[in-house]
Short mmCIF file of C-alpha atoms in Angstrom, two decimals:
data_model
loop_
_atom_site.label_atom_id
_atom_site.label_comp_id
_atom_site.label_asym_id
_atom_site.label_seq_id
_atom_site.Cartn_x
_atom_site.Cartn_y
_atom_site.Cartn_z
CA MET M 1 -0.05 -0.06 -0.11
CA GLU M 2 1.25 3.41 -0.89
CA LEU M 3 1.56 5.70 2.02
CA PRO M 4 -0.12 9.19 1.83
CA GLY M 5 2.34 11.78 0.53
CA GLY M 6 4.90 9.01 0.08
CA ASP M 7 6.85 10.43 3.01
CA MET M 8 7.01 8.67 6.43
CA ASP M 9 7.23 12.18 8.15
CA ASP M 10 4.04 13.25 6.63
CA MET M 11 2.24 10.33 8.45
CA LYS M 12 3.22 11.94 11.74
CA ASP M 13 1.46 15.22 10.93
CA ARG M 14 -1.67 16.01 12.84
CA LEU M 15 -4.81 15.82 10.66
CA THR M 16 -6.93 18.70 10.53
CA ASP M 17 -10.83 18.64 11.07
CA ALA M 18 -11.25 19.26 7.39
CA GLU M 19 -9.22 16.36 6.44
CA VAL M 20 -10.96 14.06 8.89
CA GLU M 21 -14.29 15.14 7.51
CA ALA M 22 -13.21 14.52 4.03
CA LEU M 23 -12.27 11.10 4.87
CA LEU M 24 -15.57 10.47 6.71
CA ALA M 25 -17.65 11.91 3.84
CA ARG M 26 -15.83 9.96 1.21
CA SER M 27 -14.72 12.97 -0.60
CA ASP M 28 -12.36 12.86 -3.37
CA GLU M 29 -10.24 15.47 -1.80
CA ALA M 30 -9.31 13.08 1.08
CA ASP M 31 -6.01 11.12 1.30
CA PRO M 32 -6.31 8.22 -1.13
CA THR M 33 -4.40 5.81 1.22
CA LEU M 34 -6.50 6.67 4.22
CA SER M 35 -9.68 6.66 2.00
CA GLU M 36 -8.84 3.09 1.05
CA LEU M 37 -8.48 2.18 4.54
CA MET M 38 -11.84 3.85 5.33
CA SER M 39 -13.26 1.74 2.61
CA GLU M 40 -11.78 -1.39 4.07
CA ILE M 41 -13.24 -0.72 7.37
CA ARG M 42 -16.88 -0.27 5.77
CA ASP M 43 -16.37 -3.46 4.04
CA PHE M 44 -15.25 -5.23 7.27
CA ALA M 45 -18.37 -3.88 8.96
CA GLU M 46 -20.86 -4.99 6.47
CA TRP M 47 -23.45 -7.17 8.05
CA ALA M 48 -26.59 -8.74 6.77
CA PRO M 49 -28.83 -10.90 8.84
CA GLY M 50 -29.74 -14.48 7.73
CA SER M 51 -33.29 -15.03 6.74
CA ASP M 52 -34.19 -16.97 9.92
CA THR M 53 -32.69 -14.32 11.99
CA LYS M 54 -34.44 -11.53 10.24
CA SER M 55 -37.94 -13.25 10.50
CA SER M 56 -37.32 -14.05 14.22
CA HIS M 57 -36.28 -10.48 14.83
CA ILE M 58 -39.38 -8.99 13.19
CA VAL M 59 -41.79 -11.40 14.78
CA ALA M 60 -40.53 -10.53 18.17
CA ALA M 61 -40.50 -6.77 17.48
CA VAL M 62 -44.10 -6.99 16.04
CA THR M 63 -45.22 -9.07 19.16
CA ALA M 64 -43.56 -6.72 21.61
CA ALA M 65 -45.01 -3.66 19.84
CA GLY M 66 -48.52 -5.23 20.10
CA ALA M 67 -48.03 -5.94 23.68
CA ALA M 68 -46.57 -2.58 24.46
CA PRO M 69 -48.62 -0.36 26.77
CA GLU M 70 -50.33 2.84 25.45
CA THR M 71 -48.68 5.24 27.75
CA GLY M 72 -45.05 5.98 28.34
CA ALA M 73 -42.85 8.44 27.16
CA VAL M 74 -39.85 7.74 24.74
CA GLY M 75 -39.22 10.76 22.55
CA ASN M 76 -35.64 11.01 21.85
CA SER M 77 -34.62 9.86 25.27
CA LEU M 78 -33.90 6.41 26.47
CA SER M 79 -35.30 6.92 29.95
CA GLN M 80 -39.02 6.78 30.59
CA PRO M 81 -40.18 9.42 32.98
CA SER M 82 -42.54 8.46 35.62
CA THR M 83 -46.15 9.31 34.82
CA ARG M 84 -47.06 9.49 38.53
CA ARG M 85 -47.23 13.09 39.82
CA PRO M 86 -44.92 13.37 42.80
CA TRP M 87 -46.34 14.11 46.23
CA MET M 88 -45.19 17.60 46.63
CA PHE M 89 -45.43 17.51 50.42
CA GLY M 90 -43.06 14.54 50.45
CA LYS M 91 -40.29 16.63 48.83
CA ILE M 92 -41.00 19.46 51.35
CA LEU M 93 -40.94 17.16 54.38
CA SER M 94 -37.86 15.34 53.37
CA SER M 95 -35.84 18.52 53.65
CA ARG M 96 -33.67 18.96 56.47
CA LEU M 97 -35.03 22.41 57.17
CA ALA M 98 -38.48 21.12 57.50
CA ARG M 99 -37.46 18.53 60.15
CA VAL M 100 -35.81 21.37 62.09
CA MET M 101 -38.79 23.37 61.82
CA ALA M 102 -41.03 20.58 62.94
CA ALA M 103 -38.80 20.00 66.06
CA VAL M 104 -39.02 23.81 66.86
CA ILE M 105 -42.72 23.77 66.58
CA ALA M 106 -43.10 20.79 68.79
CA VAL M 107 -40.99 22.45 71.35
CA ILE M 108 -42.91 25.64 71.25
CA MET M 109 -46.27 23.70 71.50
CA ALA M 110 -44.96 21.77 74.49
CA THR M 111 -43.60 24.78 76.29
CA GLY M 112 -46.39 26.93 75.21
CA GLY M 113 -48.85 25.03 77.43
CA MET M 114 -46.65 24.97 80.28
CA ALA M 115 -45.86 28.70 80.03
CA TYR M 116 -49.51 29.56 79.82
CA ALA M 117 -50.05 27.52 82.97
CA GLY M 118 -47.11 29.33 84.48
CA VAL M 119 -45.42 26.28 85.75
CA LEU M 120 -42.02 26.92 83.98
CA PRO M 121 -39.08 27.92 85.94
CA HIS M 122 -38.86 31.48 86.40
CA PRO M 123 -36.05 32.51 83.84
CA ILE M 124 -37.71 30.51 81.17
CA GLN M 125 -41.26 31.58 81.99
CA SER M 126 -40.14 35.20 81.77
CA THR M 127 -38.34 34.62 78.50
CA VAL M 128 -41.42 33.01 76.91
CA SER M 129 -43.59 35.67 78.38
CA ASP M 130 -41.46 38.37 76.59
CA ILE M 131 -41.42 36.48 73.41
CA VAL M 132 -45.25 35.77 73.04
CA GLY M 133 -45.85 39.30 74.41
CA VAL M 134 -44.44 40.45 71.18
CA VAL M 135 -47.45 38.96 69.43
CA GLY M 136 -50.08 40.26 72.07
CA ILE M 137 -50.31 37.14 74.05
CA ASP M 138 -50.32 37.65 77.73
CA ILE M 139 -48.99 35.02 80.05
CA ASP M 140 -47.47 35.04 83.54
CA ASP M 141 -43.72 36.12 83.56
CA GLY M 142 -43.20 34.29 86.75
CA SER M 143 -42.42 37.40 88.86
CA ALA M 144 -43.53 37.83 92.39
CA SER M 145 -46.51 40.02 91.62
CA ASP M 146 -47.89 37.19 89.76
CA LEU M 147 -47.52 34.62 92.50
CA ASP M 148 -50.73 33.11 93.73
CA ASP M 149 -52.17 33.23 97.23
CA ALA M 150 -50.57 30.24 98.45
CA GLU M 151 -47.04 31.66 97.46
CA ILE M 152 -47.84 34.99 99.14
CA ASP M 153 -48.84 33.23 102.27
CA GLN M 154 -45.42 31.45 102.07
CA VAL M 155 -43.78 34.69 101.63
CA ASP M 156 -45.48 36.29 104.65
CA ASP M 157 -44.62 33.34 106.69
CA ASP M 158 -40.91 33.74 105.80
CA GLN M 159 -41.06 37.32 106.68
CA VAL M 160 -42.58 36.53 109.89
CA ASP M 161 -39.87 34.04 110.57
CA ASP M 162 -37.25 36.61 109.66
CA VAL M 163 -38.75 39.05 112.24
CA ASP M 164 -38.97 36.31 114.78
CA ASP M 165 -35.35 35.79 114.26
CA ARG M 166 -34.62 39.48 114.97
CA ALA M 167 -36.81 39.34 118.04
CA VAL M 168 -34.29 37.02 119.50
CA ILE M 169 -31.82 39.87 119.43
CA GLY M 170 -34.20 42.37 121.28
CA VAL M 171 -37.66 42.73 119.70
CA ASP M 172 -40.53 40.74 121.22
CA GLU M 173 -43.54 39.45 119.25
CA THR M 174 -45.72 42.51 120.22
CA ASP M 175 -43.26 44.74 118.50
CA VAL M 176 -43.45 42.50 115.51
CA ASP M 177 -47.19 42.82 115.57
CA ASP M 178 -46.90 46.58 115.80
CA ILE M 179 -44.68 46.74 112.86
CA ASN M 180 -47.02 44.69 110.83
CA GLU M 181 -49.83 46.81 111.74
CA ASP M 182 -47.90 50.05 110.88
CA GLN M 183 -46.98 48.61 107.62
CA VAL M 184 -50.55 47.79 106.84
CA GLU M 185 -51.62 51.26 107.80
CA ASP M 186 -48.84 52.80 105.58
CA ILE M 187 -49.98 50.64 102.65
CA ASP M 188 -53.56 51.62 103.22
CA ASP M 189 -52.64 55.49 103.22
CA GLU M 190 -50.54 55.06 100.12
CA THR M 191 -53.15 53.13 98.26
CA VAL M 192 -56.31 55.34 99.35
CA GLY M 193 -54.23 58.57 99.00
CA GLU M 194 -56.83 60.48 101.19
CA ASP M 195 -54.54 61.61 103.92
CA ASP M 196 -52.72 64.71 102.63
CA HIS M 197 -50.82 65.20 105.93
CA SER M 198 -49.02 61.82 105.56
CA GLN M 199 -48.28 62.74 102.09
CA ALA M 200 -46.78 66.06 103.16
CA ASP M 201 -44.82 64.33 105.78
CA ASP M 202 -43.50 61.84 103.29
CA ASP M 203 -42.55 64.81 100.95
CA ASP M 204 -40.72 66.43 103.67
CA GLU M 205 -38.80 63.33 104.48
CA ASP M 206 -37.99 63.01 100.93
CA VAL M 207 -36.58 66.58 100.93
CA ASP M 208 -34.61 65.90 103.92
CA ASP M 209 -33.21 62.89 102.51
CA ASP M 210 -32.32 64.52 99.36
CA ASP M 211 -30.57 67.31 100.99
CA HIS M 212 -28.71 65.11 103.09
CA GLY M 213 -27.68 62.84 100.34
CA GLN M 214 -26.58 65.72 98.13
CA ILE M 215 -24.43 67.19 100.65
CA SER M 216 -22.77 63.94 101.64
CA ASP M 217 -22.47 62.98 97.96
CA ASP M 218 -21.08 66.30 96.90
CA ASP M 219 -18.65 66.39 99.56
CA HIS M 220 -17.32 62.92 98.92
CA GLY M 221 -17.52 63.49 95.36
CA LYS M 222 -15.44 66.65 95.31
CA VAL M 223 -12.82 65.19 97.36
CA SER M 224 -12.77 62.27 95.14
CA ASP M 225 -12.40 64.65 92.17
CA ASP M 226 -9.50 66.47 93.90
CA GLU M 227 -7.74 63.12 94.17
CA ASP M 228 -8.27 62.37 90.73
CA ASP M 229 -6.96 65.82 89.77
CA GLY M 230 -3.72 65.07 91.53
CA ALA M 231 -4.35 66.93 94.85
CA ASP M 232 -1.69 66.54 97.53
CA ASP M 233 -2.20 63.27 99.15
CA GLY M 234 -0.59 64.49 102.19
CA ASP M 235 -2.98 67.36 102.53
CA HIS M 236 -6.03 65.20 101.79
CA GLY M 237 -4.91 62.78 104.27
CA THR M 238 -4.66 65.25 107.05
CA VAL M 239 -7.74 67.36 106.17
CA SER M 240 -10.99 65.67 106.80
CA ASP M 241 -13.26 68.60 105.98
CA ASP M 242 -14.68 69.55 102.66
CA ASN M 243 -13.20 73.08 102.60
CA GLU M 244 -9.76 71.69 102.73
CA GLY M 245 -10.50 69.61 99.88
CA HIS M 246 -11.60 72.60 97.85
CA GLY M 247 -8.57 74.31 98.86
CA GLY M 248 -6.57 71.64 97.58
CA GLY M 249 -8.43 72.19 94.22
CA HIS M 250 -7.65 75.79 94.14
CA ASP M 251 -4.03 75.12 94.95
CA ASP M 252 -3.98 73.03 91.75
CA SER M 253 -5.26 75.99 90.05
CA ALA M 254 -2.51 78.26 91.39
CA GLY M 255 -0.07 75.62 90.42
CA GLY M 256 -1.49 76.34 86.94
CA GLY M 257 -0.46 79.93 87.54
CA GLU M 258 3.10 78.81 88.37
CA GLU M 259 3.38 77.35 85.03
CA ASP M 260 2.57 80.81 83.61
CA ASP M 261 5.64 82.28 85.58
CA MET T 1 -46.35 -10.77 0.53
CA ALA T 2 -47.27 -12.85 3.44
CA ASP T 3 -47.43 -11.62 6.95
CA VAL T 4 -44.59 -13.28 8.95
CA VAL T 5 -46.75 -13.40 12.02
CA THR T 6 -50.37 -14.00 10.91
CA GLY T 7 -49.65 -15.29 7.37
CA ARG T 8 -52.14 -12.74 5.75
CA THR T 9 -51.12 -10.95 2.89
CA PHE T 10 -50.50 -7.12 2.77
CA SER T 11 -49.65 -4.43 0.39
CA PRO T 12 -46.70 -2.33 1.37
CA PRO T 13 -46.46 1.21 0.01
CA ALA T 14 -44.87 1.21 -3.47
CA ASP T 15 -42.12 3.50 -2.15
CA ARG T 16 -41.34 1.49 0.82
CA PRO T 17 -37.96 2.37 2.02
CA ASN T 18 -35.10 0.05 2.09
CA SER T 19 -32.02 2.31 2.10
CA GLN T 20 -29.82 3.98 4.62
CA ALA T 21 -31.65 7.15 4.28
CA MET T 22 -35.44 7.21 4.72
CA ASN T 23 -37.79 9.87 3.35
CA PRO T 24 -39.25 11.80 6.17
CA LEU T 25 -42.73 11.39 4.76
CA VAL T 26 -42.47 7.83 4.33
CA PHE T 27 -41.03 7.66 7.72
CA GLU T 28 -43.95 9.23 9.32
CA GLY T 29 -46.38 6.44 7.70
CA VAL T 30 -43.95 3.74 8.65
CA LEU T 31 -43.72 4.97 12.20
CA ALA T 32 -47.53 5.09 12.67
CA ALA T 33 -47.91 1.61 11.24
CA ALA T 34 -45.11 0.27 13.30
CA GLN T 35 -46.69 1.65 16.52
CA GLU T 36 -49.79 -0.21 15.50
CA ALA T 37 -47.63 -3.36 15.31
CA GLU T 38 -48.11 -3.65 11.54
CA GLU T 39 -45.62 -6.22 10.39
CA TRP T 40 -44.95 -4.60 6.95
CA ALA T 41 -43.70 -1.43 8.82
CA TRP T 42 -41.49 -3.49 11.10
CA THR T 43 -40.04 -5.26 8.21
CA ALA T 44 -39.28 -1.84 6.54
CA MET T 45 -37.62 -0.58 9.63
CA TYR T 46 -35.62 -3.77 10.10
CA GLU T 47 -34.37 -3.63 6.50
CA TRP T 48 -33.61 0.02 6.97
CA LEU T 49 -31.66 -0.01 10.30
CA SER T 50 -30.45 -3.51 10.99
CA PRO T 51 -27.52 -3.50 8.44
CA GLN T 52 -26.32 -0.28 10.17
CA LEU T 53 -26.79 -1.54 13.61
CA GLY T 54 -24.99 -4.81 12.63
CA SER T 55 -22.05 -2.96 11.24
CA TYR T 56 -21.89 -0.79 14.35
CA PHE T 57 -21.77 -3.96 16.48
CA ARG T 58 -19.16 -5.44 14.33
CA VAL T 59 -16.87 -2.43 14.55
CA ARG T 60 -17.38 -2.16 18.13
CA GLY T 61 -16.12 -5.84 18.43
CA SER T 62 -19.45 -7.21 19.66
CA THR T 63 -19.29 -10.90 20.14
CA GLU T 64 -22.91 -11.51 19.00
CA PRO T 65 -24.18 -8.81 16.65
CA ASP T 66 -27.32 -10.85 15.63
CA ASP T 67 -28.26 -11.08 19.16
CA GLN T 68 -27.57 -7.41 19.79
CA VAL T 69 -29.53 -6.13 16.81
CA GLY T 70 -32.60 -8.35 17.95
CA GLU T 71 -32.48 -7.01 21.45
CA VAL T 72 -32.34 -3.43 20.20
CA PHE T 73 -35.36 -3.90 18.10
CA LEU T 74 -37.13 -5.55 21.00
CA GLN T 75 -36.43 -2.47 23.02
CA VAL T 76 -37.43 -0.13 20.34
CA ALA T 77 -40.71 -2.07 19.87
CA ARG T 78 -41.64 -1.86 23.54
CA ASN T 79 -41.23 1.93 23.52
CA LEU T 80 -42.28 3.03 20.11
CA ARG T 81 -45.90 3.82 20.86
CA SER T 82 -45.10 7.08 22.34
CA PHE T 83 -42.14 8.07 20.26
CA GLU T 84 -42.50 11.45 18.71
CA GLY T 85 -39.76 12.90 16.45
CA SER T 86 -38.13 13.07 13.10
CA VAL T 87 -36.43 10.36 11.11
CA GLU T 88 -33.09 11.65 12.24
CA GLY T 89 -34.28 11.64 15.76
CA PHE T 90 -35.60 8.04 15.44
CA ARG T 91 -32.30 6.82 14.09
CA SER T 92 -30.32 8.44 16.87
CA TRP T 93 -32.61 7.09 19.46
CA VAL T 94 -32.18 3.54 18.03
CA PHE T 95 -28.31 3.97 18.08
CA MET T 96 -28.52 5.36 21.50
CA ILE T 97 -30.04 2.30 22.63
CA ALA T 98 -27.45 0.23 20.81
CA HIS T 99 -24.59 2.31 22.34
CA ASN T 100 -25.94 1.89 25.84
CA ARG T 101 -26.47 -1.66 25.42
CA LEU T 102 -22.70 -2.16 24.72
CA ALA T 103 -21.89 0.18 27.53
CA ASN T 104 -23.97 -1.97 29.95
CA GLU T 105 -22.42 -5.30 28.48
CA ARG T 106 -18.86 -3.82 28.91
CA ARG T 107 -19.72 -2.78 32.54
CA ARG T 108 -20.99 -6.39 33.24
CA SER T 109 -17.86 -8.02 31.74
CA SER T 110 -15.37 -5.53 32.84
CA ARG T 111 -13.64 -8.08 34.75
CA LYS T 112 -13.10 -10.19 31.64
CA PRO T 113 -10.24 -9.41 29.21
CA ILE T 114 -11.37 -8.54 25.74
CA ALA T 115 -9.90 -10.50 22.89
CA LEU T 116 -10.90 -9.03 19.55
CA HIS T 117 -9.33 -11.86 17.35
CA ALA T 118 -11.49 -14.45 19.36
CA ASP T 119 -14.57 -12.27 18.81
CA VAL T 120 -14.07 -11.99 15.03
CA THR T 121 -13.78 -15.77 14.89
CA GLU T 122 -16.98 -16.18 16.82
CA LEU T 123 -18.66 -13.71 14.61
CA ASP T 124 -17.64 -15.49 11.48
CA ARG T 125 -18.97 -18.77 12.84
CA ASP T 126 -22.47 -17.33 13.60
CA TRP T 127 -22.64 -14.77 10.75
CA SER T 128 -24.33 -15.80 7.54
CA PRO T 129 -21.35 -15.14 5.08
CA SER T 130 -21.89 -13.63 1.80
CA ALA T 131 -20.44 -15.03 -1.41
CA GLU T 132 -17.52 -12.62 -1.33
CA SER T 133 -16.97 -12.92 2.42
CA GLU T 134 -14.64 -15.82 2.23
CA ALA T 135 -12.43 -14.04 -0.24
CA LEU T 136 -12.23 -11.10 2.13
CA ASP T 137 -11.32 -13.03 5.27
CA LEU T 138 -7.77 -12.12 5.00
CA LEU T 139 -8.58 -8.38 4.65
CA ASP T 140 -11.21 -8.59 7.58
CA ASP T 141 -8.29 -10.01 9.65
CA ARG T 142 -6.18 -7.03 8.89
CA VAL T 143 -8.95 -4.51 9.63
CA SER T 144 -9.84 -6.17 12.82
CA ARG T 145 -6.11 -5.95 13.88
CA LEU T 146 -6.02 -2.25 12.97
CA LEU T 147 -9.20 -1.61 15.01
CA GLU T 148 -7.70 -3.37 17.92
CA HIS T 149 -5.51 -0.55 18.54
CA LEU T 150 -8.31 1.83 19.06
CA THR T 151 -10.02 2.54 22.30
CA LEU T 152 -13.70 1.80 22.46
CA ASP T 153 -14.73 5.31 22.31
CA GLN T 154 -12.68 5.64 19.04
CA ARG T 155 -14.32 2.63 17.78
CA SER T 156 -17.68 3.85 18.52
CA VAL T 157 -16.93 7.17 16.72
CA ILE T 158 -15.65 5.35 13.67
CA ALA T 159 -18.62 3.02 13.77
CA LEU T 160 -21.24 5.83 13.97
CA ARG T 161 -19.67 8.33 11.62
CA LEU T 162 -17.96 6.24 9.11
CA VAL T 163 -20.06 3.05 8.93
CA ALA T 164 -23.60 4.37 9.95
CA ASP T 165 -23.21 7.78 8.42
CA ILE T 166 -24.47 9.62 11.40
CA SER T 167 -23.69 13.34 11.64
CA LEU T 168 -21.25 14.87 14.03
CA GLU T 169 -24.03 16.39 16.09
CA GLU T 170 -26.08 13.28 16.35
CA THR T 171 -22.86 11.14 17.21
CA ALA T 172 -22.20 13.65 20.17
CA ARG T 173 -25.75 13.06 21.34
CA ILE T 174 -25.64 9.37 21.06
CA MET T 175 -22.29 9.03 23.03
CA GLY T 176 -23.25 11.80 25.44
CA ARG T 177 -20.17 13.84 24.59
CA SER T 178 -19.61 17.29 23.17
CA ILE T 179 -18.98 17.90 19.64
CA GLY T 180 -15.45 18.95 20.22
CA SER T 181 -14.91 15.85 22.05
CA VAL T 182 -16.23 13.82 19.23
CA LYS T 183 -13.94 15.64 16.79
CA GLN T 184 -11.08 14.91 18.91
CA LEU T 185 -11.85 11.20 18.97
CA GLN T 186 -12.38 10.81 15.40
CA ARG T 187 -9.19 12.58 14.66
CA ARG T 188 -7.12 10.50 17.10
CA ALA T 189 -8.83 7.27 15.76
CA ILE T 190 -7.79 7.98 12.18
CA GLU T 191 -4.34 9.14 13.34
CA ALA T 192 -3.98 5.94 15.16
CA LEU T 193 -4.99 3.90 12.14
CA ARG T 194 -2.56 5.81 10.09
CA SER T 195 0.27 4.95 12.48
CA GLN T 196 -0.60 1.28 12.17
CA LEU T 197 -0.34 1.71 8.46
CA VAL T 198 3.03 3.16 8.82
CA GLU T 199 4.25 0.27 11.05
CA GLU T 200 2.86 -2.20 8.53
CA ALA T 201 4.95 -0.63 5.76
#
C-alpha cells in the first residue's frame, strides 16, 4: 500500500478537522491511502442478517409492539419518565429544614402550654412571656407580683420568721405585731391617697433625704475629684473637712499659675 | 407478500424504504404503522436499520451482533408507541439504545479481558457469510487487527460516523459527549489507524 504523501514524516502530521471530515464523507479530496483504509473498514463492518434471524427479529418486534402499553414516554430519550405525579409535601418534608422546623414547633407547642399554665421555671417563664408578648399574648412572667395566694402566704410566713429571728436579738412579738400593723396602715394610706398630711410628711422626708444625700454625695465626690486631679495626698490625708478639699483644688489652679511664671 | 406473524397478505407502499436514508414523509407512515404493530412497517424498519446496527456492533467488536440487533429492536418495539420525532431523531434514538447496550455489556464484563481476534472468529462462525466474504477473510483479519489498536470510544466514533453515516451532532448526542470531544476522538482514531499503516509498511 502506498502511504499518503509518500513520506513517512508526513504520516506523523496531525490531521485537520477538514481532512478528517473529507475522509468520513468519502470525499475525493481526502487522502487516497486513508480513504482506501476507510473503505476497508466499511467492507469489514458490512453485516446482513440471515433469513431466519431476520424473521425471528421481526416477529419478536411485532409481538412486543402489540403488547406494549399505550402510555409511556420515549421521545428521543432512553429513560421513561414516571407518569405518576410526585407528592409535593413529600419533597418538602424530606428537607432538613422542615425537620428542624417541625422540632421547633413541637418544642414551642410543648412549652407554650406549660408557659400558659405558668409552671415553667422563672427564667424560662419570663423569656417565654417576653417572646409571646410581642404578638400580643399575655402570660405570666413568673415574677412575685404574679404569685398566687399560696405563694404569698408562704412569703409572709418567711417574713414573719425573719422578724422572729430579729426578735431574738431584742424585739419581742408584740413589736413585730406593731410593725406589721404600721406597715398595713402605711400601705392603706398610700393606696387610698386621702391623707394629705401623711403625704406631706412623706414629701418632707424626701426633701430631707435629698438634702442630706446631696451634701454627703457632693462632699465625697469633690474630694474624690480632687484626688483624681492630682491633689496632694498628704494634705488630703490630714484634712478631713470639705473646705480643705476645695482648697486643694484651688492650689492646683495656682499651680497652673506657676506654669505661667 | 405474506405476513410473517399472521400469514395474511398485505400491500406495502410502493415506495417502501429500504435504504440507509429514509424519506421523512415515508417515515411518518412507517412509524405510525409500526406503532400499531403492523408487520410490513417493522420489516421496513428492520431492513432500513439492521444493517447499520450490525455494522456498528461489528466495528465495536461485539461478540454477537445478531443477538444485539434483535435486542435493540425489541427495546425499540416496547417503547415505540409514544415516540415522537423526526427520522433523524428516530435513528439517533435507536443507535443510542445500541450504544448503551454495549456500555452495559462492557460494564458487566469489565473483569473479563477483551480478545478481539477471538470475537471476530466467533462472529464469522455465527454470521451468514456472503459469497465474497470468504475471499475477504484475510482483509477482515487485517482490519480487525487495526481496529484493535483503537479505544472503545474511538471505535464508537468510527462506527457511527464512518459506517452508519451519522452526523457529528447526532454522534455527540448518542455518545453523551460534546461535539469537540467527538471531533478529537475521530481525529485521534484516524491518526492511530494511520500510525498502524506506517508500522505495517
